[in-house]
Amino acid sequence: MTFQKRKKEILQLLQRLGEADIRLIAGHLNISEVTVRRDLNLLAAENLLHRTHGGAMRVDPYVDSSTYQNKSDINKTAKDKICRKAAEEIQEGDVIFMDCGSTVFNLCQYIKHKKIKVITNSLPVVIELQNSAATINMIGGEVNQKNQAVHGKMAVAHIKKYHATKAFLGIDGITAEGLYANSELEASNTQAMASQSEKTFLLCDSGKVGKKAYLRFAEVNLVHTLITNQDGEEINQLKEKGVQVIIVN
Amino acid sequence: MTFQKRKKEILQLLQRLGEADIRLIAGHLNISEVTVRRDLNLLAAENLLHRTHGGAMRVDPYVDSSTYQNKSDINKTAKDKICRKAAEEIQEGDVIFMDCGSTVFNLCQYIKHKKIKVITNSLPVVIELQNSAATINMIGGEVNQKNQAVHGKMAVAHIKKYHATKAFLGIDGITAEGLYANSELEASNTQAMASQSEKTFLLCDSGKVGKKAYLRFAEVNLVHTLITNQDGEEINQLKEKGVQVIIVN
DNA sequence: TCAATTTTGATTATATTTGATCAAATATGT
DNA sequence: ACATATTTGATCAAATATAATCAAAATTGA
C-alpha cells in the first residue's frame, strides 16, 4: 500500500462520507493510525481535505468557495502568523500583487484597513477586500472554476502593464534547487508578478518547504524574502543561496 | 464529534430555526452546554452567527452593502420577467457580454445551467455564476467599490479583444433621442460591449424608458432589441427608429 | 545480493479538547 | 429596587489526539 494508493483511497472515502476519523480510516485501509495522521497532514497541506482534530473533512467547493478556506482548519494558525508578519511589511501607499494561494488569501484580514493598492488574480481575495480601505485591481481573463482565479496569457499581459512595490506569493514547493508549481499557468503567473515588483515575498507554511512539485519553474532568487513557520536544514541552504528568511512562531 | 462537524450542524440548525438556545443545541448535538457556549463564541467571532444571552441567532446572509439583492421590491418581478425573456434568447455555445446593471444581474439565475461563455465586468455576476455551467471571463482593471464593477481604459481594452454573439446591457435612461448614462466610464463600457457583439439586447424596466440622464452617449440604434415591461408612446417612437422591442407581462 | 534510503509503526511525552464545578455577571419577575 | 433565576467565563481534571523519536520493515540502487 503506497502513499499514492492510500491518498486515493482516503480522498475517495471522504468523498463518500464527508468526514472520517483517524480510527475509521486506519481500519478501512488496514494501516496504522500514525500513518493515517501523516497522510492526512500531507493531504491537508495540498488543500485536498480539511484536517480536524481526530480526523478530516471533505473540501466542498460550493461551501468553501466563498471564504476560500475553512477558517477552522487545524493548521490555520501557522498561516495566520505568517500573514501577520507579512502584513507588517506593507506600508501605506504600497502597490502589492497577491496571487491565488490559500496562505496568501489569509493576508486579506490583516490589510483591510491599509490604504494600499492590491492587484490580484484571485477572486476570493477580491471578494474579501471588497469593502476595505484598499483599492482593488482585478486581473482579467477566464476564471478557473477550481481555484477561482484567473490565469493565462491575458492575465500575464495584464500583470505586465503594472508595477508593484511588493509581491506576496504562494507556491507549491520550494527547495534550494528552485521553486515548484503544480501547473504551468500558475507558474507563469507567479513569475510575471515577481518580475513586475520591486520586492517579492514568498508565504509558505512548513509543508511546502523542502517539497518538490511537478514543475520547477524558477531559481530561488526569484524571491527576496521567504516567510515561513519552521526552521530547518532546508532553510539554511536557502539562506546560503541569498534568500532572506523570516521564521515566525 | 469535532468542532468542524459541530460548526456545520449548529449553523445548519440556525439556518432552519432562525434562533436557538444553548439547551436546544446541546440536546440536538448530544454535547455539553459548556461546549455549545464555547462553539457559539467562536462562531460569533467569525461573524457566522449573532450571540444572544442564552443562545444564538442566525446572521442574515447577503444584506450586502449595495444595490443588488435587497433592491428586491416592487420592480423585482418586472426585472425577473424581463430576464426570463432575455434568457430565452440565449443558446448553448453563445458568447455573451453582461454589464453591471442590477437588471442584468437578475439574468444570472436563468442562465446558470446553460453552457455558454459569459464576459462581464460585474463582480456580483462573477460571484453568482461561480459554480454554474457557464465559463466566466472577468474583465480586468480597477474595481469600483460603489458598483462593484470594473470600468476604465483597461476594461475597454480587454473588451476589444473579445467578440461575442450577444450582449445584455443595462442603462440609466433611454428615449428616442438616444441612450443615457450616469457616468462616462459606464458609457464607454456599454459602447465597447455593444460594438464587439453581433446582437445587443437592452434590459430595462419601465422606470428607465423615456428617462434621460446626465450623459447622452449613443443613438438608440446601438442596440438591436429592447426588452422591457411596459408599452407606451415612447416605445412606439423607438420602434420607428428601428429598435426591436419585446414587452413582457 | 547487499548496503543505503525511505517508509512504516510502536512508544512516549506533549498538547488539545471536553465537560464539571463554581463564582461573577446578567436577565427576569414582583 | 430587590430577590431570584439563569447565563456566563474561568479553572481544572480526565480523556483523547498529536508530534517526536526511534527501531523494524520495505523499497531502492548499485
mmCIF file of N, CA and C in Angstrom, chain A residues 19 51-53 57 60-62 65 70-74 117 123 126-127 129-143 145 148 150 154 158 161-162, chain B residues 2-5 7-8 46 48 62 64-65 117 123-124 126-127 129-145 148 150 154 157-158 161-162:
data_model
loop_
_atom_site.group_PDB
_atom_site.id
_atom_site.type_symbol
_atom_site.label_atom_id
_atom_site.label_comp_id
_atom_site.label_asym_id
_atom_site.label_seq_id
_atom_site.Cartn_x
_atom_site.Cartn_y
_atom_site.Cartn_z
ATOM 1 N N GLU A 19 -16.867 13.033 6.059
ATOM 2 C CA GLU A 19 -15.871 13.170 7.127
ATOM 3 C C GLU A 19 -15.494 11.788 7.624
ATOM 4 N N ARG A 51 -8.220 19.209 7.641
ATOM 5 C CA ARG A 51 -7.785 18.431 8.783
ATOM 6 C C ARG A 51 -8.556 18.898 10.005
ATOM 7 N N THR A 52 -9.099 17.956 10.753
ATOM 8 C CA THR A 52 -9.775 18.297 12.000
ATOM 9 C C THR A 52 -9.055 17.581 13.132
ATOM 10 N N HIS A 53 -9.428 17.919 14.345
ATOM 11 C CA HIS A 53 -8.852 17.211 15.479
ATOM 12 C C HIS A 53 -9.446 15.809 15.478
ATOM 13 N N MET A 57 -12.154 16.270 7.054
ATOM 14 C CA MET A 57 -13.415 16.507 6.354
ATOM 15 C C MET A 57 -13.140 16.792 4.887
ATOM 16 N N ASP A 60 -15.551 20.974 0.365
ATOM 17 C CA ASP A 60 -16.701 21.211 -0.514
ATOM 18 C C ASP A 60 -16.499 22.503 -1.269
ATOM 19 N N PRO A 61 -16.285 22.436 -2.560
ATOM 20 C CA PRO A 61 -16.037 23.672 -3.317
ATOM 21 C C PRO A 61 -17.182 24.667 -3.140
ATOM 22 N N TYR A 62 -18.398 24.161 -3.104
ATOM 23 C CA TYR A 62 -19.544 25.056 -3.031
ATOM 24 C C TYR A 62 -19.588 25.790 -1.705
ATOM 25 N N SER A 65 -16.009 27.856 -1.145
ATOM 26 C CA SER A 65 -15.534 28.806 -2.134
ATOM 27 C C SER A 65 -15.643 30.244 -1.660
ATOM 28 N N ASN A 70 -11.623 26.854 4.938
ATOM 29 C CA ASN A 70 -12.261 26.710 6.218
ATOM 30 C C ASN A 70 -11.490 27.459 7.292
ATOM 31 N N LYS A 71 -12.170 28.376 7.949
ATOM 32 C CA LYS A 71 -11.487 29.194 8.936
ATOM 33 C C LYS A 71 -11.112 28.399 10.175
ATOM 34 N N SER A 72 -11.619 27.204 10.297
ATOM 35 C CA SER A 72 -11.299 26.425 11.489
ATOM 36 C C SER A 72 -10.335 25.283 11.188
ATOM 37 N N ASP A 73 -9.652 25.370 10.095
ATOM 38 C CA ASP A 73 -8.657 24.363 9.787
ATOM 39 C C ASP A 73 -7.588 24.310 10.872
ATOM 40 N N ILE A 74 -7.043 23.138 11.037
ATOM 41 C CA ILE A 74 -6.159 22.900 12.167
ATOM 42 C C ILE A 74 -4.824 23.633 12.022
ATOM 43 N N LYS A 117 -2.836 49.707 -2.777
ATOM 44 C CA LYS A 117 -3.455 49.167 -3.984
ATOM 45 C C LYS A 117 -3.111 47.689 -4.065
ATOM 46 N N LEU A 123 -10.104 35.586 -7.144
ATOM 47 C CA LEU A 123 -11.460 36.048 -6.890
ATOM 48 C C LEU A 123 -11.764 36.125 -5.395
ATOM 49 N N VAL A 126 -10.437 39.310 -4.023
ATOM 50 C CA VAL A 126 -11.234 40.468 -4.434
ATOM 51 C C VAL A 126 -12.491 40.569 -3.581
ATOM 52 N N ILE A 127 -13.157 39.451 -3.397
ATOM 53 C CA ILE A 127 -14.396 39.453 -2.628
ATOM 54 C C ILE A 127 -14.126 39.856 -1.182
ATOM 55 N N LEU A 129 -11.773 41.639 0.012
ATOM 56 C CA LEU A 129 -11.325 43.027 0.183
ATOM 57 C C LEU A 129 -12.308 44.041 -0.400
ATOM 58 N N GLN A 130 -13.497 43.548 -0.713
ATOM 59 C CA GLN A 130 -14.460 44.385 -1.416
ATOM 60 C C GLN A 130 -14.737 45.705 -0.726
ATOM 61 N N ASN A 131 -14.955 45.670 0.563
ATOM 62 C CA ASN A 131 -15.261 46.904 1.262
ATOM 63 C C ASN A 131 -14.156 47.283 2.239
ATOM 64 N N SER A 132 -12.951 47.244 1.747
ATOM 65 C CA SER A 132 -11.817 47.578 2.592
ATOM 66 C C SER A 132 -11.277 48.938 2.196
ATOM 67 N N ALA A 133 -10.253 49.362 2.905
ATOM 68 C CA ALA A 133 -9.630 50.639 2.577
ATOM 69 C C ALA A 133 -8.779 50.518 1.316
ATOM 70 N N ALA A 134 -8.462 49.302 0.931
ATOM 71 C CA ALA A 134 -7.581 49.073 -0.215
ATOM 72 C C ALA A 134 -8.319 49.273 -1.540
ATOM 73 N N THR A 135 -7.583 49.710 -2.532
ATOM 74 C CA THR A 135 -8.097 49.770 -3.892
ATOM 75 C C THR A 135 -7.755 48.456 -4.569
ATOM 76 N N ILE A 136 -8.741 47.848 -5.208
ATOM 77 C CA ILE A 136 -8.503 46.533 -5.798
ATOM 78 C C ILE A 136 -8.389 46.627 -7.304
ATOM 79 N N ASN A 137 -7.403 45.920 -7.830
ATOM 80 C CA ASN A 137 -7.301 45.777 -9.271
ATOM 81 C C ASN A 137 -7.377 44.295 -9.596
ATOM 82 N N MET A 138 -8.452 43.932 -10.275
ATOM 83 C CA MET A 138 -8.662 42.531 -10.604
ATOM 84 C C MET A 138 -8.024 42.235 -11.947
ATOM 85 N N ILE A 139 -7.227 41.187 -11.982
ATOM 86 C CA ILE A 139 -6.604 40.782 -13.236
ATOM 87 C C ILE A 139 -7.638 40.045 -14.071
ATOM 88 N N GLY A 140 -7.749 40.439 -15.328
ATOM 89 C CA GLY A 140 -8.828 39.913 -16.154
ATOM 90 C C GLY A 140 -8.465 38.649 -16.907
ATOM 91 N N GLY A 141 -9.524 37.955 -17.335
ATOM 92 C CA GLY A 141 -9.343 36.738 -18.113
ATOM 93 C C GLY A 141 -10.323 35.667 -17.691
ATOM 94 N N GLU A 142 -10.126 34.475 -18.213
ATOM 95 C CA GLU A 142 -11.042 33.401 -17.905
ATOM 96 C C GLU A 142 -10.858 32.931 -16.460
ATOM 97 N N VAL A 143 -11.966 32.753 -15.776
ATOM 98 C CA VAL A 143 -11.906 32.345 -14.377
ATOM 99 C C VAL A 143 -11.870 30.823 -14.286
ATOM 100 N N GLN A 145 -12.585 27.602 -12.586
ATOM 101 C CA GLN A 145 -13.577 27.260 -11.576
ATOM 102 C C GLN A 145 -12.958 26.598 -10.352
ATOM 103 N N GLN A 148 -10.658 29.273 -8.558
ATOM 104 C CA GLN A 148 -11.293 30.581 -8.527
ATOM 105 C C GLN A 148 -10.316 31.707 -8.749
ATOM 106 N N VAL A 150 -7.796 33.744 -12.003
ATOM 107 C CA VAL A 150 -7.611 33.989 -13.428
ATOM 108 C C VAL A 150 -6.157 33.724 -13.789
ATOM 109 N N MET A 154 -3.836 36.384 -21.130
ATOM 110 C CA MET A 154 -4.454 37.674 -20.828
ATOM 111 C C MET A 154 -4.000 38.172 -19.459
ATOM 112 N N HIS A 158 -1.849 41.464 -18.570
ATOM 113 C CA HIS A 158 -2.392 42.458 -17.639
ATOM 114 C C HIS A 158 -1.345 42.815 -16.576
ATOM 115 N N LYS A 161 1.504 45.172 -17.360
ATOM 116 C CA LYS A 161 1.210 46.596 -17.502
ATOM 117 C C LYS A 161 1.376 47.341 -16.191
ATOM 118 N N TYR A 162 1.516 46.598 -15.110
ATOM 119 C CA TYR A 162 1.595 47.255 -13.816
ATOM 120 C C TYR A 162 2.961 47.057 -13.181
ATOM 121 N N THR B 2 -16.235 16.481 16.114
ATOM 122 C CA THR B 2 -15.221 17.530 16.134
ATOM 123 C C THR B 2 -15.857 18.908 16.047
ATOM 124 N N PHE B 3 -15.037 19.909 16.284
ATOM 125 C CA PHE B 3 -15.541 21.274 16.200
ATOM 126 C C PHE B 3 -16.096 21.575 14.811
ATOM 127 N N GLN B 4 -15.380 21.113 13.795
ATOM 128 C CA GLN B 4 -15.808 21.390 12.426
ATOM 129 C C GLN B 4 -17.205 20.854 12.153
ATOM 130 N N LYS B 5 -17.406 19.628 12.648
ATOM 131 C CA LYS B 5 -18.708 18.981 12.452
ATOM 132 C C LYS B 5 -19.795 19.744 13.211
ATOM 133 N N LYS B 7 -19.725 22.830 14.144
ATOM 134 C CA LYS B 7 -19.904 24.126 13.488
ATOM 135 C C LYS B 7 -20.934 24.027 12.365
ATOM 136 N N LYS B 8 -20.741 23.020 11.549
ATOM 137 C CA LYS B 8 -21.657 22.823 10.426
ATOM 138 C C LYS B 8 -23.082 22.590 10.917
ATOM 139 N N GLU B 46 -16.353 34.814 14.297
ATOM 140 C CA GLU B 46 -16.198 34.753 12.837
ATOM 141 C C GLU B 46 -17.366 35.414 12.120
ATOM 142 N N LEU B 48 -20.368 34.421 12.035
ATOM 143 C CA LEU B 48 -21.223 33.448 11.359
ATOM 144 C C LEU B 48 -22.568 33.344 12.053
ATOM 145 N N TYR B 62 -25.965 38.026 3.143
ATOM 146 C CA TYR B 62 -26.029 38.926 1.999
ATOM 147 C C TYR B 62 -26.998 40.068 2.152
ATOM 148 N N ASP B 64 -26.194 42.781 1.556
ATOM 149 C CA ASP B 64 -24.983 43.379 1.014
ATOM 150 C C ASP B 64 -25.087 44.883 0.941
ATOM 151 N N SER B 65 -23.933 45.484 1.076
ATOM 152 C CA SER B 65 -23.837 46.935 1.147
ATOM 153 C C SER B 65 -24.658 47.609 0.058
ATOM 154 N N LYS B 117 -20.379 31.046 -22.718
ATOM 155 C CA LYS B 117 -19.289 31.842 -22.152
ATOM 156 C C LYS B 117 -19.848 33.211 -21.788
ATOM 157 N N LEU B 123 -18.657 42.216 -10.725
ATOM 158 C CA LEU B 123 -18.234 41.256 -9.711
ATOM 159 C C LEU B 123 -19.409 40.412 -9.204
ATOM 160 N N PRO B 124 -20.549 41.001 -8.895
ATOM 161 C CA PRO B 124 -21.672 40.166 -8.454
ATOM 162 C C PRO B 124 -22.055 39.103 -9.482
ATOM 163 N N VAL B 126 -20.001 37.619 -11.562
ATOM 164 C CA VAL B 126 -18.976 36.578 -11.479
ATOM 165 C C VAL B 126 -19.231 35.678 -10.280
ATOM 166 N N ILE B 127 -19.518 36.294 -9.154
ATOM 167 C CA ILE B 127 -19.745 35.521 -7.928
ATOM 168 C C ILE B 127 -20.972 34.630 -8.086
ATOM 169 N N LEU B 129 -22.264 33.412 -10.731
ATOM 170 C CA LEU B 129 -22.109 32.336 -11.718
ATOM 171 C C LEU B 129 -20.917 31.432 -11.427
ATOM 172 N N GLN B 130 -20.365 31.586 -10.219
ATOM 173 C CA GLN B 130 -19.136 30.889 -9.881
ATOM 174 C C GLN B 130 -19.198 29.380 -10.114
ATOM 175 N N ASN B 131 -20.259 28.773 -9.677
ATOM 176 C CA ASN B 131 -20.343 27.330 -9.833
ATOM 177 C C ASN B 131 -21.449 26.944 -10.802
ATOM 178 N N SER B 132 -21.484 27.618 -11.899
ATOM 179 C CA SER B 132 -22.504 27.343 -12.898
ATOM 180 C C SER B 132 -21.886 26.581 -14.062
ATOM 181 N N ALA B 133 -22.723 26.249 -15.011
ATOM 182 C CA ALA B 133 -22.235 25.544 -16.203
ATOM 183 C C ALA B 133 -21.493 26.512 -17.120
ATOM 184 N N ALA B 134 -21.679 27.790 -16.902
ATOM 185 C CA ALA B 134 -21.081 28.790 -17.779
ATOM 186 C C ALA B 134 -19.599 28.989 -17.478
ATOM 187 N N THR B 135 -18.862 29.325 -18.530
ATOM 188 C CA THR B 135 -17.464 29.727 -18.365
ATOM 189 C C THR B 135 -17.443 31.234 -18.179
ATOM 190 N N ILE B 136 -16.721 31.692 -17.185
ATOM 191 C CA ILE B 136 -16.740 33.124 -16.888
ATOM 192 C C ILE B 136 -15.437 33.769 -17.325
ATOM 193 N N ASN B 137 -15.562 34.909 -17.954
ATOM 194 C CA ASN B 137 -14.400 35.726 -18.258
ATOM 195 C C ASN B 137 -14.585 37.069 -17.576
ATOM 196 N N MET B 138 -13.705 37.313 -16.612
ATOM 197 C CA MET B 138 -13.805 38.552 -15.850
ATOM 198 C C MET B 138 -12.976 39.622 -16.531
ATOM 199 N N ILE B 139 -13.571 40.754 -16.729
ATOM 200 C CA ILE B 139 -12.850 41.868 -17.328
ATOM 201 C C ILE B 139 -11.975 42.514 -16.265
ATOM 202 N N GLY B 140 -10.729 42.731 -16.605
ATOM 203 C CA GLY B 140 -9.785 43.188 -15.598
ATOM 204 C C GLY B 140 -9.684 44.691 -15.473
ATOM 205 N N GLY B 141 -9.175 45.125 -14.330
ATOM 206 C CA GLY B 141 -8.971 46.540 -14.088
ATOM 207 C C GLY B 141 -9.335 46.906 -12.664
ATOM 208 N N GLU B 142 -9.355 48.187 -12.386
ATOM 209 C CA GLU B 142 -9.633 48.626 -11.043
ATOM 210 C C GLU B 142 -11.107 48.415 -10.700
ATOM 211 N N VAL B 143 -11.344 47.868 -9.522
ATOM 212 C CA VAL B 143 -12.717 47.579 -9.114
ATOM 213 C C VAL B 143 -13.305 48.803 -8.425
ATOM 214 N N ASN B 144 -14.421 49.268 -8.963
ATOM 215 C CA ASN B 144 -15.121 50.393 -8.365
ATOM 216 C C ASN B 144 -15.917 49.893 -7.161
ATOM 217 N N GLN B 145 -15.599 50.446 -5.995
ATOM 218 C CA GLN B 145 -16.228 49.940 -4.785
ATOM 219 C C GLN B 145 -17.737 50.140 -4.778
ATOM 220 N N GLN B 148 -19.294 47.854 -7.613
ATOM 221 C CA GLN B 148 -18.676 46.533 -7.658
ATOM 222 C C GLN B 148 -18.442 46.040 -9.068
ATOM 223 N N VAL B 150 -15.834 46.685 -12.809
ATOM 224 C CA VAL B 150 -14.580 47.190 -13.353
ATOM 225 C C VAL B 150 -14.878 48.094 -14.549
ATOM 226 N N MET B 154 -8.434 50.038 -19.160
ATOM 227 C CA MET B 154 -8.039 48.628 -19.162
ATOM 228 C C MET B 154 -9.231 47.755 -19.523
ATOM 229 N N ALA B 157 -10.091 48.049 -23.185
ATOM 230 C CA ALA B 157 -9.090 47.340 -23.979
ATOM 231 C C ALA B 157 -9.326 45.832 -23.921
ATOM 232 N N HIS B 158 -9.698 45.379 -22.756
ATOM 233 C CA HIS B 158 -9.987 43.950 -22.563
ATOM 234 C C HIS B 158 -11.181 43.532 -23.439
ATOM 235 N N LYS B 161 -10.734 42.910 -27.126
ATOM 236 C CA LYS B 161 -10.045 41.698 -27.561
ATOM 237 C C LYS B 161 -11.003 40.547 -27.801
ATOM 238 N N TYR B 162 -12.234 40.700 -27.369
ATOM 239 C CA TYR B 162 -13.180 39.596 -27.491
ATOM 240 C C TYR B 162 -14.303 39.934 -28.472
#
